[in-house]
Amino acid sequence: MTVGLIVPFHHYPPDYKDNYRIVFEYFKRQWRIWGELIDKTYLIDSQHYFYPGEENYLKGLLKAEVIFTENFSHGQSLNEAIKRVKEEVVLIVDMDTIIYSLDHLATVLDYLSTFDIVCSVERPDPGKISRFTPYFFAARMKALREMSDLNFISEPPHDPMYDLTQQLIKNRVSFLEIKDNRSSIRMLKDGTILYDPKPLLDSGHYHIRNFN
């Protein structure tokens, strides 16, 4: 089973450019943990913020194709990237999603031998699915290609992937929900780290929300 990875590196305002670099450096570090599981990486750069010479590094170490998408929205960027994926399976993560366990990702990919989609899920209440999350979403490309209109853009007021999620559910795809850690992690000025709520769920990945 071949695996394609999509990571949208969103454009931040100029005063957040250093933050952008920090997240990219952490992405390269975590790649050392689980990068062996990926056959091709599709990095979306909406504002050409990779430094000169970095693209060669990306193509070599990360087996990456850099996709320049001008100033597209999140959904537009995913639409552009998904067209490039030739692998059997796609994994979509946000730039600020941290995958810290090789075994976790290997298990998620193994589940795709049984399920069409394996992902984190947002639920406004226990009995209803709002959307499959774009920050940790693994799917068989065959299941996505069977859709008549594969579109990651959602009509306002919904977030990216809301409309796509509803269509996938309507198409009766098989999916497995992966529980993820929704705790807030804060570092105080003195270095103290606070977790809320406790206990923390060790899910194998963590999404840094509201990074800016």
PDB file of C-alpha atoms in Angstrom:
ATOM      1  CA  MET A   1       0.000   0.000   0.000  1.00  0.00           C
ATOM      2  CA  THR A   2       1.496   3.328  -1.083  1.00  0.00           C
ATOM      3  CA  VAL A   3       0.916   6.434   1.030  1.00  0.00           C
ATOM      4  CA  GLY A   4       0.737  10.085  -0.008  1.00  0.00           C
ATOM      5  CA  LEU A   5       0.917  12.821   2.646  1.00  0.00           C
ATOM      6  CA  ILE A   6      -0.657  16.281   2.201  1.00  0.00           C
ATOM      7  CA  VAL A   7       0.432  19.120   4.518  1.00  0.00           C
ATOM      8  CA  PRO A   8      -0.961  22.622   3.895  1.00  0.00           C
ATOM      9  CA  PHE A   9       1.579  25.161   5.147  1.00  0.00           C
ATOM     10  CA  HIS A  10      -0.816  28.095   5.400  1.00  0.00           C
ATOM     11  CA  HIS A  11       0.248  31.663   4.821  1.00  0.00           C
ATOM     12  CA  TYR A  12       0.498  33.588   8.076  1.00  0.00           C
ATOM     13  CA  PRO A  13       0.571  37.401   8.218  1.00  0.00           C
ATOM     14  CA  PRO A  14       4.130  38.823   8.027  1.00  0.00           C
ATOM     15  CA  ASP A  15       4.393  39.318  11.775  1.00  0.00           C
ATOM     16  CA  TYR A  16       3.881  35.570  12.245  1.00  0.00           C
ATOM     17  CA  LYS A  17       6.542  34.523   9.750  1.00  0.00           C
ATOM     18  CA  ASP A  18       8.946  33.346  12.469  1.00  0.00           C
ATOM     19  CA  ASN A  19       6.190  31.156  13.914  1.00  0.00           C
ATOM     20  CA  TYR A  20       5.794  29.630  10.485  1.00  0.00           C
ATOM     21  CA  ARG A  21       9.472  28.672  10.496  1.00  0.00           C
ATOM     22  CA  ILE A  22       9.215  27.107  13.967  1.00  0.00           C
ATOM     23  CA  VAL A  23       6.360  24.859  12.878  1.00  0.00           C
ATOM     24  CA  PHE A  24       8.246  23.838   9.736  1.00  0.00           C
ATOM     25  CA  GLU A  25      11.324  22.895  11.768  1.00  0.00           C
ATOM     26  CA  TYR A  26       9.196  20.725  14.057  1.00  0.00           C
ATOM     27  CA  PHE A  27       7.622  19.086  11.013  1.00  0.00           C
ATOM     28  CA  LYS A  28      11.094  18.110   9.783  1.00  0.00           C
ATOM     29  CA  ARG A  29      11.965  16.710  13.228  1.00  0.00           C
ATOM     30  CA  GLN A  30       8.868  14.562  13.547  1.00  0.00           C
ATOM     31  CA  TRP A  31       9.448  13.266  10.026  1.00  0.00           C
ATOM     32  CA  ARG A  32      12.428  11.363  11.450  1.00  0.00           C
ATOM     33  CA  ILE A  33       9.987   9.387  13.624  1.00  0.00           C
ATOM     34  CA  TRP A  34       7.531   8.178  10.986  1.00  0.00           C
ATOM     35  CA  GLY A  35       8.706   9.413   7.574  1.00  0.00           C
ATOM     36  CA  GLU A  36       9.632   5.886   6.494  1.00  0.00           C
ATOM     37  CA  LEU A  37       5.903   5.133   6.182  1.00  0.00           C
ATOM     38  CA  ILE A  38       5.352   7.839   3.548  1.00  0.00           C
ATOM     39  CA  ASP A  39       6.012   7.345  -0.182  1.00  0.00           C
ATOM     40  CA  LYS A  40       5.408  10.944  -1.312  1.00  0.00           C
ATOM     41  CA  THR A  41       4.767  14.240   0.482  1.00  0.00           C
ATOM     42  CA  TYR A  42       2.741  17.088  -0.997  1.00  0.00           C
ATOM     43  CA  LEU A  43       3.588  20.338   0.793  1.00  0.00           C
ATOM     44  CA  ILE A  44       1.278  23.251   0.031  1.00  0.00           C
ATOM     45  CA  ASP A  45       2.996  26.631   0.275  1.00  0.00           C
ATOM     46  CA  SER A  46       0.520  29.446  -0.293  1.00  0.00           C
ATOM     47  CA  GLN A  47       3.066  32.273  -0.217  1.00  0.00           C
ATOM     48  CA  HIS A  48       6.403  30.787  -1.349  1.00  0.00           C
ATOM     49  CA  TYR A  49       7.838  30.987   2.168  1.00  0.00           C
ATOM     50  CA  PHE A  50      10.284  28.101   1.858  1.00  0.00           C
ATOM     51  CA  TYR A  51      13.787  29.530   1.761  1.00  0.00           C
ATOM     52  CA  PRO A  52      16.055  29.338  -1.313  1.00  0.00           C
ATOM     53  CA  GLY A  53      17.547  25.861  -1.622  1.00  0.00           C
ATOM     54  CA  GLU A  54      15.023  24.354   0.734  1.00  0.00           C
ATOM     55  CA  GLU A  55      12.969  22.827  -2.060  1.00  0.00           C
ATOM     56  CA  ASN A  56      15.895  20.560  -3.008  1.00  0.00           C
ATOM     57  CA  TYR A  57      16.163  19.515   0.644  1.00  0.00           C
ATOM     58  CA  LEU A  58      12.448  18.779   0.723  1.00  0.00           C
ATOM     59  CA  LYS A  59      12.513  16.761  -2.470  1.00  0.00           C
ATOM     60  CA  GLY A  60      15.415  14.712  -1.150  1.00  0.00           C
ATOM     61  CA  LEU A  61      14.801  14.032   2.527  1.00  0.00           C
ATOM     62  CA  LEU A  62      11.015  14.308   2.572  1.00  0.00           C
ATOM     63  CA  LYS A  63      10.334  12.880  -0.900  1.00  0.00           C
ATOM     64  CA  ALA A  64       8.268  16.018  -1.326  1.00  0.00           C
ATOM     65  CA  GLU A  65       6.585  17.923  -4.096  1.00  0.00           C
ATOM     66  CA  VAL A  66       6.028  21.572  -3.207  1.00  0.00           C
ATOM     67  CA  ILE A  67       2.713  22.902  -4.515  1.00  0.00           C
ATOM     68  CA  PHE A  68       2.471  26.674  -4.811  1.00  0.00           C
ATOM     69  CA  THR A  69      -1.161  27.767  -4.493  1.00  0.00           C
ATOM     70  CA  GLU A  70      -0.931  31.556  -4.287  1.00  0.00           C
ATOM     71  CA  ASN A  71      -3.200  32.719  -1.472  1.00  0.00           C
ATOM     72  CA  PHE A  72      -5.788  29.953  -1.591  1.00  0.00           C
ATOM     73  CA  SER A  73      -8.100  29.030   1.255  1.00  0.00           C
ATOM     74  CA  HIS A  74      -7.558  25.811   3.196  1.00  0.00           C
ATOM     75  CA  GLY A  75     -10.218  24.007   1.159  1.00  0.00           C
ATOM     76  CA  GLN A  76      -8.911  25.339  -2.160  1.00  0.00           C
ATOM     77  CA  SER A  77      -5.385  24.235  -1.276  1.00  0.00           C
ATOM     78  CA  LEU A  78      -6.564  20.700  -0.471  1.00  0.00           C
ATOM     79  CA  ASN A  79      -8.495  20.569  -3.741  1.00  0.00           C
ATOM     80  CA  GLU A  80      -5.328  21.439  -5.635  1.00  0.00           C
ATOM     81  CA  ALA A  81      -3.164  18.926  -3.776  1.00  0.00           C
ATOM     82  CA  ILE A  82      -5.541  15.957  -3.928  1.00  0.00           C
ATOM     83  CA  LYS A  83      -5.389  16.088  -7.751  1.00  0.00           C
ATOM     84  CA  ARG A  84      -1.665  15.303  -7.572  1.00  0.00           C
ATOM     85  CA  VAL A  85      -1.935  12.221  -5.346  1.00  0.00           C
ATOM     86  CA  LYS A  86      -1.152   8.995  -7.226  1.00  0.00           C
ATOM     87  CA  GLU A  87      -0.741   6.800  -4.146  1.00  0.00           C
ATOM     88  CA  GLU A  88      -3.345   4.283  -2.920  1.00  0.00           C
ATOM     89  CA  VAL A  89      -3.848   6.046   0.414  1.00  0.00           C
ATOM     90  CA  VAL A  90      -3.770   9.711   1.404  1.00  0.00           C
ATOM     91  CA  LEU A  91      -2.997  11.148   4.844  1.00  0.00           C
ATOM     92  CA  ILE A  92      -3.943  14.796   5.396  1.00  0.00           C
ATOM     93  CA  VAL A  93      -2.567  16.612   8.436  1.00  0.00           C
ATOM     94  CA  ASP A  94      -2.326  20.277   9.388  1.00  0.00           C
ATOM     95  CA  MET A  95       1.061  21.957   9.584  1.00  0.00           C
ATOM     96  CA  ASP A  96       0.599  22.127  13.364  1.00  0.00           C
ATOM     97  CA  THR A  97      -0.357  18.481  13.830  1.00  0.00           C
ATOM     98  CA  ILE A  98       2.325  16.581  15.736  1.00  0.00           C
ATOM     99  CA  ILE A  99       2.560  12.814  15.162  1.00  0.00           C
ATOM    100  CA  TYR A 100       4.873  11.497  17.843  1.00  0.00           C
ATOM    101  CA  SER A 101       4.451   7.726  17.494  1.00  0.00           C
ATOM    102  CA  LEU A 102       5.538   5.543  14.581  1.00  0.00           C
ATOM    103  CA  ASP A 103       3.376   2.697  15.867  1.00  0.00           C
ATOM    104  CA  HIS A 104       0.327   4.966  16.016  1.00  0.00           C
ATOM    105  CA  LEU A 105       0.621   6.022  12.387  1.00  0.00           C
ATOM    106  CA  ALA A 106       1.424   2.457  11.266  1.00  0.00           C
ATOM    107  CA  THR A 107      -1.724   1.230  13.029  1.00  0.00           C
ATOM    108  CA  VAL A 108      -3.861   3.941  11.398  1.00  0.00           C
ATOM    109  CA  LEU A 109      -2.573   2.955   7.959  1.00  0.00           C
ATOM    110  CA  ASP A 110      -3.185  -0.728   8.712  1.00  0.00           C
ATOM    111  CA  TYR A 111      -6.809   0.081   9.554  1.00  0.00           C
ATOM    112  CA  LEU A 112      -7.238   1.279   5.964  1.00  0.00           C
ATOM    113  CA  SER A 113      -7.123  -2.331   4.850  1.00  0.00           C
ATOM    114  CA  THR A 114     -10.554  -2.620   6.514  1.00  0.00           C
ATOM    115  CA  PHE A 115     -12.016   0.920   6.489  1.00  0.00           C
ATOM    116  CA  ASP A 116     -12.310   3.567   3.757  1.00  0.00           C
ATOM    117  CA  ILE A 117     -11.512   6.398   6.188  1.00  0.00           C
ATOM    118  CA  VAL A 118      -9.666   6.565   9.512  1.00  0.00           C
ATOM    119  CA  CYS A 119      -9.639   9.990  11.168  1.00  0.00           C
ATOM    120  CA  SER A 120     -10.385  12.256  14.069  1.00  0.00           C
ATOM    121  CA  VAL A 121     -13.986  13.427  14.188  1.00  0.00           C
ATOM    122  CA  GLU A 122     -15.634  16.604  15.439  1.00  0.00           C
ATOM    123  CA  ARG A 123     -18.978  16.038  17.166  1.00  0.00           C
ATOM    124  CA  PRO A 124     -21.179  18.885  18.473  1.00  0.00           C
ATOM    125  CA  ASP A 125     -22.943  16.224  20.544  1.00  0.00           C
ATOM    126  CA  PRO A 126     -22.278  12.497  21.107  1.00  0.00           C
ATOM    127  CA  GLY A 127     -24.809  11.334  18.526  1.00  0.00           C
ATOM    128  CA  LYS A 128     -23.908  13.567  15.586  1.00  0.00           C
ATOM    129  CA  ILE A 129     -20.854  13.971  13.360  1.00  0.00           C
ATOM    130  CA  SER A 130     -20.030  17.538  12.323  1.00  0.00           C
ATOM    131  CA  ARG A 131     -17.052  16.721  10.125  1.00  0.00           C
ATOM    132  CA  PHE A 132     -14.038  14.525   9.606  1.00  0.00           C
ATOM    133  CA  THR A 133     -11.133  16.702  10.698  1.00  0.00           C
ATOM    134  CA  PRO A 134      -8.628  18.055   8.168  1.00  0.00           C
ATOM    135  CA  TYR A 135      -5.865  17.922  10.778  1.00  0.00           C
ATOM    136  CA  PHE A 136      -5.770  14.092  10.917  1.00  0.00           C
ATOM    137  CA  PHE A 137      -7.536  12.355   8.039  1.00  0.00           C
ATOM    138  CA  ALA A 138      -6.472   9.115   6.338  1.00  0.00           C
ATOM    139  CA  ALA A 139      -8.443   7.666   3.442  1.00  0.00           C
ATOM    140  CA  ARG A 140      -8.343   5.215   0.597  1.00  0.00           C
ATOM    141  CA  MET A 141      -8.030   7.234  -2.596  1.00  0.00           C
ATOM    142  CA  LYS A 142     -10.429   4.816  -4.282  1.00  0.00           C
ATOM    143  CA  ALA A 143     -13.222   5.877  -1.904  1.00  0.00           C
ATOM    144  CA  LEU A 144     -12.541   9.568  -2.586  1.00  0.00           C
ATOM    145  CA  ARG A 145     -12.319   9.135  -6.357  1.00  0.00           C
ATOM    146  CA  GLU A 146     -15.724   7.448  -6.403  1.00  0.00           C
ATOM    147  CA  MET A 147     -17.317  10.757  -5.421  1.00  0.00           C
ATOM    148  CA  SER A 148     -18.873  12.669  -8.307  1.00  0.00           C
ATOM    149  CA  ASP A 149     -17.575  15.981  -6.934  1.00  0.00           C
ATOM    150  CA  LEU A 150     -14.577  15.710  -4.628  1.00  0.00           C
ATOM    151  CA  ASN A 151     -14.510  19.145  -3.014  1.00  0.00           C
ATOM    152  CA  PHE A 152     -12.905  20.137   0.296  1.00  0.00           C
ATOM    153  CA  ILE A 153     -14.499  23.603   0.272  1.00  0.00           C
ATOM    154  CA  SER A 154     -17.596  24.018   2.419  1.00  0.00           C
ATOM    155  CA  GLU A 155     -20.215  26.709   2.130  1.00  0.00           C
ATOM    156  CA  PRO A 156     -20.165  29.246   4.973  1.00  0.00           C
ATOM    157  CA  PRO A 157     -20.595  29.147   7.894  1.00  0.00           C
ATOM    158  CA  HIS A 158     -19.051  25.677   7.934  1.00  0.00           C
ATOM    159  CA  ASP A 159     -15.347  24.850   8.119  1.00  0.00           C
ATOM    160  CA  PRO A 160     -13.403  22.984   5.398  1.00  0.00           C
ATOM    161  CA  MET A 161     -14.491  19.359   4.967  1.00  0.00           C
ATOM    162  CA  TYR A 162     -17.943  19.788   6.523  1.00  0.00           C
ATOM    163  CA  ASP A 163     -19.786  19.371   3.203  1.00  0.00           C
ATOM    164  CA  LEU A 164     -17.377  16.635   2.098  1.00  0.00           C
ATOM    165  CA  THR A 165     -17.972  14.738   5.340  1.00  0.00           C
ATOM    166  CA  GLN A 166     -21.735  14.830   4.899  1.00  0.00           C
ATOM    167  CA  GLN A 167     -21.392  13.565   1.325  1.00  0.00           C
ATOM    168  CA  LEU A 168     -19.065  10.739   2.360  1.00  0.00           C
ATOM    169  CA  ILE A 169     -21.502   9.652   5.060  1.00  0.00           C
ATOM    170  CA  LYS A 170     -24.325   9.781   2.497  1.00  0.00           C
ATOM    171  CA  ASN A 171     -22.218   7.540   0.233  1.00  0.00           C
ATOM    172  CA  ARG A 172     -22.015   5.074   3.141  1.00  0.00           C
ATOM    173  CA  VAL A 173     -18.233   4.920   3.323  1.00  0.00           C
ATOM    174  CA  SER A 174     -16.852   2.792   6.131  1.00  0.00           C
ATOM    175  CA  PHE A 175     -14.894   4.809   8.679  1.00  0.00           C
ATOM    176  CA  LEU A 176     -13.151   4.418  11.995  1.00  0.00           C
ATOM    177  CA  GLU A 177     -12.919   7.300  14.460  1.00  0.00           C
ATOM    178  CA  ILE A 178      -9.546   7.874  16.084  1.00  0.00           C
ATOM    179  CA  LYS A 179      -9.857   9.611  19.433  1.00  0.00           C
ATOM    180  CA  ASP A 180      -7.411  12.456  19.856  1.00  0.00           C
ATOM    181  CA  ASN A 181      -6.211  14.590  22.738  1.00  0.00           C
ATOM    182  CA  ARG A 182      -8.360  17.739  22.975  1.00  0.00           C
ATOM    183  CA  SER A 183      -6.617  19.073  26.067  1.00  0.00           C
ATOM    184  CA  SER A 184      -5.205  22.591  26.112  1.00  0.00           C
ATOM    185  CA  ILE A 185      -1.466  22.691  26.821  1.00  0.00           C
ATOM    186  CA  ARG A 186      -0.051  26.014  28.024  1.00  0.00           C
ATOM    187  CA  MET A 187       3.466  27.070  29.004  1.00  0.00           C
ATOM    188  CA  LEU A 188       3.771  29.891  31.519  1.00  0.00           C
ATOM    189  CA  LYS A 189       6.595  32.448  31.506  1.00  0.00           C
ATOM    190  CA  ASP A 190       8.433  30.528  34.224  1.00  0.00           C
ATOM    191  CA  GLY A 191       8.395  27.361  32.109  1.00  0.00           C
ATOM    192  CA  THR A 192       5.564  25.660  34.008  1.00  0.00           C
ATOM    193  CA  ILE A 193       3.371  23.550  31.708  1.00  0.00           C
ATOM    194  CA  LEU A 194      -0.355  23.322  32.419  1.00  0.00           C
ATOM    195  CA  TYR A 195      -2.735  20.711  31.022  1.00  0.00           C
ATOM    196  CA  ASP A 196      -6.500  21.126  30.937  1.00  0.00           C
ATOM    197  CA  PRO A 197      -8.355  18.883  31.296  1.00  0.00           C
ATOM    198  CA  LYS A 198      -6.585  15.988  32.993  1.00  0.00           C
ATOM    199  CA  PRO A 199      -5.829  13.164  32.452  1.00  0.00           C
ATOM    200  CA  LEU A 200      -4.256  13.524  29.025  1.00  0.00           C
ATOM    201  CA  LEU A 201      -5.175  11.056  26.297  1.00  0.00           C
ATOM    202  CA  ASP A 202      -2.081   9.505  24.716  1.00  0.00           C
ATOM    203  CA  SER A 203      -3.467   9.260  21.187  1.00  0.00           C
ATOM    204  CA  GLY A 204      -0.218   9.250  19.194  1.00  0.00           C
ATOM    205  CA  HIS A 205      -0.876  12.646  17.637  1.00  0.00           C
ATOM    206  CA  TYR A 206      -1.727  16.132  18.869  1.00  0.00           C
ATOM    207  CA  HIS A 207      -3.168  19.141  17.068  1.00  0.00           C
ATOM    208  CA  ILE A 208      -1.859  22.518  18.239  1.00  0.00           C
ATOM    209  CA  ARG A 209      -4.982  24.657  17.988  1.00  0.00           C
ATOM    210  CA  ASN A 210      -4.914  28.427  17.530  1.00  0.00           C
ATOM    211  CA  PHE A 211      -1.163  28.373  17.001  1.00  0.00           C
ATOM    212  CA  ASN A 212      -0.882  32.128  16.544  1.00  0.00           C
TER     213      ASN A 212
END
